[in-house]
Amino acid sequence: MFSFMNLLQMSFYGAVTIFIIVIFRVLFMNRLPKKVFVALWMIALFRLLIPISLASPFSIYSLAQKNEDVKSMMDALKVMPAIEAVPVEESMPLDYAGGQESREYKEKIKAGYKAGYHEGYDTTEDMEDEAENGDSKHADEEYANGEYTGSGYMDKIYPEQKNYNYKLNHKLNSMVWMAVYITGVIILAAFFISSYVKCRKEFNISLPARHEAAYKWMKEHPFKRKISIRQTGFTCTPLTYGIISPVILMPKITDWEDKEQLEYILAHELTHIKRFDAVTKLIMAGTLCIHWFNPFVWVMYNLLNRDLELSCDEEVIREFGEKAKASYARTLIKMEERKSGLIPLWNSFSKSPIGKNAMEERITAIMKSRKTSVTAVFAEIILVLMTVVIFTTSASAVSGKYQLKRLPFGDLTDDESEKLLALWFDEYESMTVTDFRRKAAELTDTEKYMELIEDFSQAGYTVRMKEGKEADALDEYMDYFYHVYEPLTAERWQVREFSGSVEKSLEPEIRGQVSWEYVISLKILKPDELKVREYQSARVFAEEDMRTFLQDRTEAELSDGEYLLKAARERVNQIERERSSDKLEVSVAYALFPLEVSPDDAIDAQTKEQWDKTLAPYLEFGLTWQYHPSPDNPENGLRMYWKGTEVRGIMDEERGMWITEHTGNSMYSENAVELYVVYEKGKAVGLRPANNEEQAEWDAVRKNNALSAGEEYEEEKRRKERTFPNGSRQDYDSLYELTSPNYKEMSVAEFNDAVLAWCNEDYERMERVGTDSALKDYAVDLTEEERHFAAFTLWFSRMENYRVIQSIQTGKREQDPEYEGEHMNRQSEDGLAWCTLDYRFTYHIADKDKLKVAERDECLEGMISGIRRFWEETDLETLLLMSEEDIVDRFRVLAKKYGSDLLTIEVNEDMVGYQCKDER
């Protein structure tokens, strides 16, 4: 698998490669062809310049991972250069005044958790209790000798909450080091550029070499690129420069009569030209500028210069034969006596910036050179390939599966732990969704196995382990289980939803905050083709795109509600477009509450946005529309027109849609018409008005009245027989003894104990009172407060006690209480359009000893009232446009609004039953 590296990683891996090449060079300098070492230096340059790495199990870094210290160093390289601008108002989640955790932090944890770690359950209560109490059932594991030793997999969702101070300091330090680094790059680049400019100025005034020997040599050595031989007094040794039109520059003192020396020099320089050594030196100089802080790169710069010359020397000896060794060496010695100075970017015959030792090395190499044998060629190939595989590839990903021997949760047996770990399939990312589900089904083919998985899913374990490989592996497993295994093996696996929220406040905080709540839906279209890796990536990137939306906004933009709503729609459209494919559909539902925008204004803007999206396909056919809801008629603001005539509705039979704001006649002009969408070969090509017969049918439909869809339900409810008789005055008097003057300030735990005792005194009395509340059928006069106490406060406590008793009897974890709401329905005046709603929700109490009765009732009644207001205040046409998923999204927003630190409310798609029909 390919991966991208940062500058420090590239420099580190490059340094290791250089170090190995230096060792090879010492051991095999006179045993292998010199071009082998040039090839090895090319590998080092590749490693230093190309930020892409191919993972390999044979990489030296794969072996290095077995050493904890080396692995830690390599991991550190991944984050050292990161420079991240983190707004203070977004990224300061902790407020540990007196050891207390801020509400913002807890809400962000919950939002992050629901975004994918455990869809359908909220298990953050243990973490919240620990933050508030300073202790937990994991205290012994989390603290050792006064030092923190734990980490939770929640840290993976919001790592900035743990590392905020580090990031802030790191950002400042990074800015300083970045300034130092850039300064070094500029200085070194300026040196090379100035040297280049200076030398080119001198070379440009050189003269063509007008000697018969030069003309003869060029005639005998034709070349595709135009080569010229020139002379100058600015250099004492021959050199070459230029790439497209290379030049061999000879010193003015060249002895043109020494034919043997001239042949050696020109053959050497021609080899440089053939091998594009000028390009190599430019790349090498650029590499040194980028990695100037790495001493190994300076070593490479020196040795690569040497090896370019050695390789050319070797080629000259091969061309002229073994007998030429001595004479060629004498030529080098003669050239060494001339001093040329530092010319870093040119290929010089003898004097490069490598000193006397380099010349001695060249003479030794020449005298020890030998013919290249088949064995040497084979060794050359093997050495290069081994270097590429071992030192230029990165460590293969080590799955945490092999680091985690057992799930460290005390109530799991070894066998249960082994079975749960077996769900972590090898190479699962490369599987298709179908293959993944098939493998999961084959493995978990017993009822007992499925129960184990279900219990583990609902247990909501938190992770408290000493940091290290095993803790990282456990994080990885929990991430896999809740992000991959559970969504893809669920009953409704084709469509999964992940919710989250982001808030951003402006200074001063009294100005308010922007709330951005969303639900990302992944719909699998082609499970036989979709890879699990693609499924994961789509969710991760979509969530990141949503979370960063507010971070990218300026204060002025956050204060501009109209702009923000438009930008939100553009961001959502972009996410849906970029993250979706022909195999996976990504859709986003959201609720945005900008600064200084009232909820009504926000709803109006989003309703207008919805109409814009719905009517967009028909605008090219002449349809125009306006949306201006008025205060006296807020539910009706849409006006559609076609060719100057008002439009009541658009019938798109191909898409199965009737588009109309409302189904009556009272809001339309007398000449308003119905339109039909015209299709040809499956493509919409225009609009047409209904003919007389069709218009008459629509008029009749709009005038007709039908029975409410909910009347039969109400009638059935009225006919329902009571299992228990009505409660008596004595029943209620005994009940209201529980309402002591301060009962609302009692803890839920204490109050529930009192309710349990009252229920145990007389079971039938409890059922009589409960049936009265359920049916709202009371035989005695009760005040509104008394009815409220019986219907809500008593009911909540009874349900909570039931869950406790159920847990004791089954030996399983206590389940969250569930509230089932009343059946609700809406219909149009003519009865042809209607919708019905049934819902329920669960709630979780983090600590019954801390939660007060008043706070519990306020949270739950707020949720119930919020649902009722949403149903009653949302216009019918908007409801008819909504799907069951839209209703769930809205309820989740309410759940977050009315939940608290100690009580969280959960709603999922299985808890809402929504039906609507428009027969107008």
mmCIF file of N, CA and C in Angstrom, residues 12 22 25 65 155 216 246 342 408 456 516 546 576 585 635 646 673 765 774 781 789 793 795 849 871 886:
data_model
loop_
_atom_site.group_PDB
_atom_site.id
_atom_site.type_symbol
_atom_site.label_atom_id
_atom_site.label_comp_id
_atom_site.label_asym_id
_atom_site.label_seq_id
_atom_site.Cartn_x
_atom_site.Cartn_y
_atom_site.Cartn_z
ATOM 1 N N PHE A 12 14.862 11.276 7.258
ATOM 2 C CA PHE A 12 15.318 10.175 8.111
ATOM 3 C C PHE A 12 15.563 8.909 7.293
ATOM 4 N N VAL A 22 27.136 4.113 2.160
ATOM 5 C CA VAL A 22 28.515 4.387 2.581
ATOM 6 C C VAL A 22 29.204 3.097 3.026
ATOM 7 N N ARG A 25 29.968 1.086 0.074
ATOM 8 C CA ARG A 25 31.067 1.725 -0.650
ATOM 9 C C ARG A 25 32.422 1.338 -0.055
ATOM 10 N N GLN A 65 10.323 -2.055 13.713
ATOM 11 C CA GLN A 65 9.114 -1.861 14.510
ATOM 12 C C GLN A 65 9.044 -2.789 15.711
ATOM 13 N N ASP A 155 -10.321 9.146 22.671
ATOM 14 C CA ASP A 155 -9.255 10.065 22.288
ATOM 15 C C ASP A 155 -9.019 10.031 20.791
ATOM 16 N N LYS A 216 38.630 17.375 -35.504
ATOM 17 C CA LYS A 216 38.730 15.962 -35.851
ATOM 18 C C LYS A 216 37.965 15.102 -34.838
ATOM 19 N N PRO A 246 25.267 20.782 -24.785
ATOM 20 C CA PRO A 246 26.403 20.711 -23.862
ATOM 21 C C PRO A 246 27.690 21.277 -24.461
ATOM 22 N N LEU A 342 36.278 26.140 -6.523
ATOM 23 C CA LEU A 342 35.006 25.454 -6.277
ATOM 24 C C LEU A 342 34.019 25.740 -7.393
ATOM 25 N N PRO A 408 -9.194 -6.688 27.478
ATOM 26 C CA PRO A 408 -8.940 -6.519 28.914
ATOM 27 C C PRO A 408 -10.162 -6.072 29.703
ATOM 28 N N PHE A 456 -21.789 -7.490 24.050
ATOM 29 C CA PHE A 456 -20.572 -6.670 23.985
ATOM 30 C C PHE A 456 -20.884 -5.308 23.378
ATOM 31 N N TRP A 516 -24.050 23.405 14.481
ATOM 32 C CA TRP A 516 -24.040 22.674 13.195
ATOM 33 C C TRP A 516 -24.210 21.201 13.524
ATOM 34 N N MET A 546 -17.482 17.741 7.521
ATOM 35 C CA MET A 546 -18.541 18.383 8.296
ATOM 36 C C MET A 546 -17.974 19.083 9.528
ATOM 37 N N GLU A 576 -21.651 15.280 -0.648
ATOM 38 C CA GLU A 576 -22.460 14.247 -1.290
ATOM 39 C C GLU A 576 -21.924 13.916 -2.684
ATOM 40 N N GLU A 585 -23.655 5.585 -1.845
ATOM 41 C CA GLU A 585 -24.295 6.902 -1.859
ATOM 42 C C GLU A 585 -24.158 7.546 -0.483
ATOM 43 N N GLU A 635 -47.377 29.274 6.977
ATOM 44 C CA GLU A 635 -47.269 27.934 6.407
ATOM 45 C C GLU A 635 -47.368 27.935 4.891
ATOM 46 N N GLU A 646 -50.473 31.088 -12.875
ATOM 47 C CA GLU A 646 -50.108 30.492 -11.592
ATOM 48 C C GLU A 646 -50.263 28.969 -11.666
ATOM 49 N N VAL A 673 -53.367 26.416 -12.688
ATOM 50 C CA VAL A 673 -53.432 25.148 -13.407
ATOM 51 C C VAL A 673 -52.525 24.117 -12.747
ATOM 52 N N ARG A 765 -53.113 -1.800 42.945
ATOM 53 C CA ARG A 765 -53.242 -0.350 43.065
ATOM 54 C C ARG A 765 -52.313 0.331 42.055
ATOM 55 N N ALA A 774 -52.258 5.915 31.423
ATOM 56 C CA ALA A 774 -52.027 5.494 30.045
ATOM 57 C C ALA A 774 -53.204 5.854 29.155
ATOM 58 N N ASP A 781 -61.461 13.362 40.616
ATOM 59 C CA ASP A 781 -60.989 14.679 40.209
ATOM 60 C C ASP A 781 -59.552 14.878 40.666
ATOM 61 N N PHE A 789 -47.959 14.306 37.740
ATOM 62 C CA PHE A 789 -47.106 13.468 38.583
ATOM 63 C C PHE A 789 -47.343 11.988 38.284
ATOM 64 N N THR A 793 -43.835 11.621 36.224
ATOM 65 C CA THR A 793 -42.843 11.343 37.258
ATOM 66 C C THR A 793 -42.930 9.898 37.742
ATOM 67 N N TRP A 795 -44.353 7.375 36.183
ATOM 68 C CA TRP A 795 -44.083 6.441 35.092
ATOM 69 C C TRP A 795 -42.588 6.285 34.865
ATOM 70 N N ASP A 849 -27.491 8.729 41.680
ATOM 71 C CA ASP A 849 -27.259 9.389 42.972
ATOM 72 C C ASP A 849 -27.029 10.883 42.798
ATOM 73 N N TRP A 871 -44.310 18.589 15.742
ATOM 74 C CA TRP A 871 -45.397 17.989 14.971
ATOM 75 C C TRP A 871 -46.520 18.975 14.720
ATOM 76 N N ASP A 886 -35.726 11.788 7.882
ATOM 77 C CA ASP A 886 -35.734 13.209 8.240
ATOM 78 C C ASP A 886 -36.312 13.414 9.642
#
